[in-house]
PDB file of C-alpha atoms in Angstrom:
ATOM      1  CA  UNK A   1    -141.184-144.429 -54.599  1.00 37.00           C
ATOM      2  CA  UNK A   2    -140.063-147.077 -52.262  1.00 42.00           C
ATOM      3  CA  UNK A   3    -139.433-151.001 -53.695  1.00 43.00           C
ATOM      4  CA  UNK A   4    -139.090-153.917 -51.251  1.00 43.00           C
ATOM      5  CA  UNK A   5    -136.452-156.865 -52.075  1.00 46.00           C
ATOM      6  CA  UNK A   6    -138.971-160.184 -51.832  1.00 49.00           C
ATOM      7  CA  UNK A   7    -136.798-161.377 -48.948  1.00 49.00           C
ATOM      8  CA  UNK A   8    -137.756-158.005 -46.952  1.00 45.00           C
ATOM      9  CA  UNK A   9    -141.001-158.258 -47.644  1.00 47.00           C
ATOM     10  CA  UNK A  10    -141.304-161.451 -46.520  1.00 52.00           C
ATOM     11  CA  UNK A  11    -139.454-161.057 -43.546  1.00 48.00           C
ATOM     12  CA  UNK A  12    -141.305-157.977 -42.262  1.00 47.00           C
ATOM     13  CA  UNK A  13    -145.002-160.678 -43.023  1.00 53.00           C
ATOM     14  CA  UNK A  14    -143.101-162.429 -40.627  1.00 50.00           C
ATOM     15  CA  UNK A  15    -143.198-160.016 -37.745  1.00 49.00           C
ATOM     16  CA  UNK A  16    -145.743-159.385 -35.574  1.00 48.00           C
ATOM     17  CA  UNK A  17    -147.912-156.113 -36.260  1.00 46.00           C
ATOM     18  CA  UNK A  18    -147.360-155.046 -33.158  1.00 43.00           C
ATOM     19  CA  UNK A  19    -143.580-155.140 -32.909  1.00 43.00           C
ATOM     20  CA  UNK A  20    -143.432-153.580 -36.365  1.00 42.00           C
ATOM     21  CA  UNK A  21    -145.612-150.254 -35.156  1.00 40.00           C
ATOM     22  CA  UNK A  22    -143.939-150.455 -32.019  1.00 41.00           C
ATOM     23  CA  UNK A  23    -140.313-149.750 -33.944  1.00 42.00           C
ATOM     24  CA  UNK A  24    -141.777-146.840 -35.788  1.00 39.00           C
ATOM     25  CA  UNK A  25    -143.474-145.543 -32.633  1.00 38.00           C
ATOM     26  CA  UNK A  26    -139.651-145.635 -30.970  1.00 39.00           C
ATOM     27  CA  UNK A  27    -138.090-144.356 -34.667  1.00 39.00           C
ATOM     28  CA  UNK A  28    -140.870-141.648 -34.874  1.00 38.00           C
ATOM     29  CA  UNK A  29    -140.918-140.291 -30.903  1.00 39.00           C
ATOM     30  CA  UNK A  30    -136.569-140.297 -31.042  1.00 38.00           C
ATOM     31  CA  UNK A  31    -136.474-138.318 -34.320  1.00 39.00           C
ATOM     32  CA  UNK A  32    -138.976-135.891 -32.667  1.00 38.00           C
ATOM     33  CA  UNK A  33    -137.733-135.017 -29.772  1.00 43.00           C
ATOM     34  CA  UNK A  34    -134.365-134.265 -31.219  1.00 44.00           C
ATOM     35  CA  UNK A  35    -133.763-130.469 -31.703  1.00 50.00           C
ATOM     36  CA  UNK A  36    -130.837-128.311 -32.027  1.00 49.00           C
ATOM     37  CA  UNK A  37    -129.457-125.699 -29.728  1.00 51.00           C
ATOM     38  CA  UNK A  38    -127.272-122.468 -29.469  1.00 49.00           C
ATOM     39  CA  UNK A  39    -125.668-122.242 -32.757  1.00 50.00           C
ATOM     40  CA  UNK A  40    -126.942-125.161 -34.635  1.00 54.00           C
ATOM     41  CA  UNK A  41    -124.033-127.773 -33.847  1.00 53.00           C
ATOM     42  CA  UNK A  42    -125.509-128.865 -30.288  1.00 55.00           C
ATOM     43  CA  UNK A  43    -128.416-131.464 -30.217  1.00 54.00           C
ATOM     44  CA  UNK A  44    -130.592-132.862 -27.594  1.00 58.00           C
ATOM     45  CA  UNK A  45    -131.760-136.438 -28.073  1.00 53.00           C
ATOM     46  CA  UNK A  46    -134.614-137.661 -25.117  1.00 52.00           C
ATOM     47  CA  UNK A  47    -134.064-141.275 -25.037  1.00 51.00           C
ATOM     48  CA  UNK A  48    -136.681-143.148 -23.688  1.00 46.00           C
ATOM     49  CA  UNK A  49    -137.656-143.890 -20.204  1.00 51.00           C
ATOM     50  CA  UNK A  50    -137.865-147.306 -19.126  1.00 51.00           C
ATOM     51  CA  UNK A  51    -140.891-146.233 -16.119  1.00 50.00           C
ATOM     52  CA  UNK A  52    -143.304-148.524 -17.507  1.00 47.00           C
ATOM     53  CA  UNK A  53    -141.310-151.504 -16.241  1.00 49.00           C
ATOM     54  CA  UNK A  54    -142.262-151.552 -13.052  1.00 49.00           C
ATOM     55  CA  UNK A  55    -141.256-155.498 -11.763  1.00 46.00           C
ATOM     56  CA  UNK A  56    -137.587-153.762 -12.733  1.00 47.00           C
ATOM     57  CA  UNK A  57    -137.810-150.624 -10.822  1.00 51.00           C
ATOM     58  CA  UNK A  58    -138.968-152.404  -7.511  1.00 61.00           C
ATOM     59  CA  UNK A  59    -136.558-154.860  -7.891  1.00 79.00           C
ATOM     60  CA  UNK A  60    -133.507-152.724  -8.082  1.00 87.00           C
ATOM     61  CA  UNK A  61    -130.008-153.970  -6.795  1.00 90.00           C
ATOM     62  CA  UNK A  62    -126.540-153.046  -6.119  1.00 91.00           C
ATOM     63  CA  UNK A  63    -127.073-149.137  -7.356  1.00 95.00           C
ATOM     64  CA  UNK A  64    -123.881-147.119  -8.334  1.00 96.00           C
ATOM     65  CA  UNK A  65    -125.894-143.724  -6.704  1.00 97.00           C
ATOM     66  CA  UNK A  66    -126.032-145.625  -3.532  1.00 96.00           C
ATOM     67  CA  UNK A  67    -122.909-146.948  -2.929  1.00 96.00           C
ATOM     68  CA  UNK A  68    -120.601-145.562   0.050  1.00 96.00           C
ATOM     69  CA  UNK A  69    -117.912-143.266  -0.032  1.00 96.00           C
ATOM     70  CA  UNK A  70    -119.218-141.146  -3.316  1.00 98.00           C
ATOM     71  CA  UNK A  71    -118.209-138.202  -3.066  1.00 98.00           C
ATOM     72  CA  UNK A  72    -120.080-134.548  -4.500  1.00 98.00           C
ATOM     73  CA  UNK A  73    -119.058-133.597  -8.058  1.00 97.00           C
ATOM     74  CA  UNK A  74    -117.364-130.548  -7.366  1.00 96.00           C
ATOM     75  CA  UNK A  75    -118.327-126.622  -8.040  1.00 96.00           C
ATOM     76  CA  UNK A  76    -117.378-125.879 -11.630  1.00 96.00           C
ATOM     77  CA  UNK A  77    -117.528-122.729 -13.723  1.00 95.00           C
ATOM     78  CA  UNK A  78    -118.539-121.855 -17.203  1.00 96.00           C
ATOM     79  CA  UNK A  79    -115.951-123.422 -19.727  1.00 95.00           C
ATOM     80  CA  UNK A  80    -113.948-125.501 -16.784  1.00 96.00           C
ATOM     81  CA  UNK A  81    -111.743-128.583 -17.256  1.00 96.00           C
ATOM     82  CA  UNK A  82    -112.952-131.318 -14.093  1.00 97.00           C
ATOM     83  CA  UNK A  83    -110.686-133.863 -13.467  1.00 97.00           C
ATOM     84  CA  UNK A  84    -112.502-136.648 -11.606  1.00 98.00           C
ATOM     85  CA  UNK A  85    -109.491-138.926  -9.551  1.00 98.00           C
ATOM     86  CA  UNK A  86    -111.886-140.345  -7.000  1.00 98.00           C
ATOM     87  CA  UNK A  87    -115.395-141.641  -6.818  1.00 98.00           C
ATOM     88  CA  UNK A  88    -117.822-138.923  -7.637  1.00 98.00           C
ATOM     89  CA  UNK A  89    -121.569-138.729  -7.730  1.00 98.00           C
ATOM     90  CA  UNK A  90    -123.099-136.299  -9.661  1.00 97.00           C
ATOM     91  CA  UNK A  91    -126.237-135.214  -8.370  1.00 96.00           C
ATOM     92  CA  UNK A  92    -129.485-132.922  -9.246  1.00 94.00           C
ATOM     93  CA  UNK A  93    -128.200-129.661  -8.206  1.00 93.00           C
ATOM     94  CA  UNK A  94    -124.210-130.208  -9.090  1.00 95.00           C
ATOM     95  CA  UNK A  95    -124.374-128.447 -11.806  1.00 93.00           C
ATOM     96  CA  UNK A  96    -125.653-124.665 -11.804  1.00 92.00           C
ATOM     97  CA  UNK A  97    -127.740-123.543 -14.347  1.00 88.00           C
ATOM     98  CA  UNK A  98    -126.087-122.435 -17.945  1.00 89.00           C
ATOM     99  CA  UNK A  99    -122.927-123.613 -17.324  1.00 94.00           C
ATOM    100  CA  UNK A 100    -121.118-125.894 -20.435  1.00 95.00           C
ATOM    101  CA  UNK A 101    -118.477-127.825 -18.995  1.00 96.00           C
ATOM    102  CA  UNK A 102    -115.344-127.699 -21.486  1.00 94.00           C
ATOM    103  CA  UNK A 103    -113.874-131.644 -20.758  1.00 94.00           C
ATOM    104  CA  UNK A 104    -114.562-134.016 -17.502  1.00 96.00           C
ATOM    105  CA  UNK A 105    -111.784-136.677 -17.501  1.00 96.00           C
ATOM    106  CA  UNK A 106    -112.457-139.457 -15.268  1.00 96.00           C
ATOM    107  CA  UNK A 107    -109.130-140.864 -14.430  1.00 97.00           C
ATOM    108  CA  UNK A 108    -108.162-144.555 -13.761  1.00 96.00           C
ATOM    109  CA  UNK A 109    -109.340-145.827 -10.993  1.00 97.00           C
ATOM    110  CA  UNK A 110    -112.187-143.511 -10.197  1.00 97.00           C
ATOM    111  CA  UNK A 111    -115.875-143.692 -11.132  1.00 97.00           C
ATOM    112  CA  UNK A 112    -118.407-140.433 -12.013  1.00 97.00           C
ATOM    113  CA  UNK A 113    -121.572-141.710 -11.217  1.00 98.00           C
ATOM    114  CA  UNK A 114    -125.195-140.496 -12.237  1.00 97.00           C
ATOM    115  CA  UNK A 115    -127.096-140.182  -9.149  1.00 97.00           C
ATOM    116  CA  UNK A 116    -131.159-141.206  -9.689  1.00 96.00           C
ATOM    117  CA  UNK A 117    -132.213-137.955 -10.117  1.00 96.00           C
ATOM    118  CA  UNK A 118    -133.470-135.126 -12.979  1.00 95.00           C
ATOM    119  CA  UNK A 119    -129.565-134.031 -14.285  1.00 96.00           C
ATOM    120  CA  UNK A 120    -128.857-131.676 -16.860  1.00 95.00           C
ATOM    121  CA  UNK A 121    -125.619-131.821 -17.757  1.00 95.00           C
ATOM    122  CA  UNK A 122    -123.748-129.583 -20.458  1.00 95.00           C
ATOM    123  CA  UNK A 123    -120.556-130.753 -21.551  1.00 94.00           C
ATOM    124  CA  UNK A 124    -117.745-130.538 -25.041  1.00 92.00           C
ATOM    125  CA  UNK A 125    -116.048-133.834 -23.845  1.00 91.00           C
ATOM    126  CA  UNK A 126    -116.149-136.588 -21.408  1.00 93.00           C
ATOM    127  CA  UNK A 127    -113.337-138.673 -21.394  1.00 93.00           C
ATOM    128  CA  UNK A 128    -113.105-141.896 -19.740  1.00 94.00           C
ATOM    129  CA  UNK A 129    -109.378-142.887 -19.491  1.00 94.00           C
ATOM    130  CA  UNK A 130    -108.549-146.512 -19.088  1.00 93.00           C
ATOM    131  CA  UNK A 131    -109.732-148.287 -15.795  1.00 95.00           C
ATOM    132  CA  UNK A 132    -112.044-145.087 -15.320  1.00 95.00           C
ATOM    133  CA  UNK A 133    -115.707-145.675 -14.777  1.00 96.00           C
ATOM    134  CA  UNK A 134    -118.934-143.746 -15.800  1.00 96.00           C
ATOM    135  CA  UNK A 135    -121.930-145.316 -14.082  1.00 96.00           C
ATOM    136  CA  UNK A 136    -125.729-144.061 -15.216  1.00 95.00           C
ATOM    137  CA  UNK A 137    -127.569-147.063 -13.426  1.00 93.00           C
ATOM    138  CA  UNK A 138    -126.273-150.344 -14.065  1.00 92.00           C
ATOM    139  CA  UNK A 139    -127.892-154.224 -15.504  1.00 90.00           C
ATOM    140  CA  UNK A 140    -129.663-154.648 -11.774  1.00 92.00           C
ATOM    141  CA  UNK A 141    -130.805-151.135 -11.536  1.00 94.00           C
ATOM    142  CA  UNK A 142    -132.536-149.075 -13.790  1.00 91.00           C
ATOM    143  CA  UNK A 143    -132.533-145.258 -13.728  1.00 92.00           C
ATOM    144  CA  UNK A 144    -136.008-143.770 -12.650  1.00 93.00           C
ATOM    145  CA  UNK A 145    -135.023-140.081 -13.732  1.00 94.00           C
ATOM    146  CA  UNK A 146    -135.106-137.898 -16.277  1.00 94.00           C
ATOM    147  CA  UNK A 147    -130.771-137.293 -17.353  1.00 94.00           C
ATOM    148  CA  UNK A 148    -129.353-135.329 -20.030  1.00 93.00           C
ATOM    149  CA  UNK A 149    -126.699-135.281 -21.358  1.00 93.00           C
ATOM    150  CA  UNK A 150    -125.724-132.471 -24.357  1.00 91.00           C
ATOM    151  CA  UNK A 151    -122.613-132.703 -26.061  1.00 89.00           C
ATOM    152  CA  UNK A 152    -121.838-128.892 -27.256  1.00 89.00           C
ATOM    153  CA  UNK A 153    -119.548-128.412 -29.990  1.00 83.00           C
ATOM    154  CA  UNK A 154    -119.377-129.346 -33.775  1.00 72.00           C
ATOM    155  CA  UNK A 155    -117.766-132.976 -35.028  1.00 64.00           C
ATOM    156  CA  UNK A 156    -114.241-131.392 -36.251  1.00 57.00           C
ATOM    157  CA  UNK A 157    -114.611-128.420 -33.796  1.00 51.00           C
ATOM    158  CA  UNK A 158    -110.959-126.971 -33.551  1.00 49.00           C
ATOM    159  CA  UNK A 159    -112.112-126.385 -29.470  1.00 53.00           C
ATOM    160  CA  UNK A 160    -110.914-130.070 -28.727  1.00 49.00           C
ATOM    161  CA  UNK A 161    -107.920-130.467 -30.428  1.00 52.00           C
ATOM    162  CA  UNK A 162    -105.775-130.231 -27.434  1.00 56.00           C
ATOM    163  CA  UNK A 163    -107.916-133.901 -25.940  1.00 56.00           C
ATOM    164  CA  UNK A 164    -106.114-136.117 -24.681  1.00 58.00           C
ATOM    165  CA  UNK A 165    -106.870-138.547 -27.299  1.00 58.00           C
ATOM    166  CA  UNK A 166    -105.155-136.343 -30.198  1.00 58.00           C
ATOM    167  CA  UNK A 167    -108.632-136.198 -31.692  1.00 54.00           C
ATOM    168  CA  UNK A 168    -111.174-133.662 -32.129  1.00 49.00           C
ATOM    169  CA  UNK A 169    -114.552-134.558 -31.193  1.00 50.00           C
ATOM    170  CA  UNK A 170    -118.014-134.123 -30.196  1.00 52.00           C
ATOM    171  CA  UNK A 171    -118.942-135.681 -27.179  1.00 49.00           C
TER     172      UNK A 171
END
């Protein structure tokens, strides 16, 4: 059984209907499309695409994916460490199929960037270390494409321990 506090109940009479069944819509569709993988510890969450805003797709400016002197994210193996020291675009086809990246460290001074384009990406850890960038878009220029991420590995997964942080983690 579910009791309001007056002051919630009030508040929510307060809020437009549509607002209100929007937020559920949004709660509803991100707990759906969440689902486990391999063992049980991995999870996939689909955020939502932001396609219907079309004034902000045509209007795109200064675009990480587009800026010069990127260069390719490099081959990488099943279970590999990738240290990224430069400026790095990764791309639709960077990745091969099936592979789980162990860490990618993105070093000061360098930048991985998400190129606009469908990315499925694997990975235990991504690291950012201080003055290190990780660019999926940016305020002036939304992402048209479908990217995922998945973090593989469980919370206090003994697999990370040696990060550079001193902690173990998931993503």
């Amino acid at each position: 059984q579910l009791s309001l506090s007056n002051n919630l109940i009030e508040m929510l009479q307060n809020i437009p209907i549509q607002l209100i069944l929007r937020i559920w819509i949004l709660v509803f569709f991100r707990a759906a499309t969440s689902q486990m993988l391999f063992d049980g510890k991995s999870e996939v969450v689909n955020v939502l695409s932001m396609s219907d805003s079309t004034a902000l797709i045509n209007t795109r400016t200064d675009c990480p994916f587009l800026w010069p002197g990127l260069i390719p994210f490099p081959d990488v193996t099943d279970g590999q460490d990738v240290s990224i020291t430069e400026n790095v675009i990764i791309g639709a086809d960077s990745i091969p199929p099936n592979i789980i990246i162990n860490r990618i460290t993105v070093y000061s001074d360098a930048s991985l960037v998400f190129d606009d384009a469908v990315i499925d990406l694997h990975v235990r850890e991504i690291y950012v270390m201080a003055g290190g960038f990780l660019y999926i878009g940016s305020e002036t220029c939304r992402i048209n494409s479908n990217i995922n991420v998945t973090f593989h590995g469980s919370l206090l997964d003994s697999s990370t321990v040696d990060s550079p942080t001193g902690l173990t983690s998931k993503g």
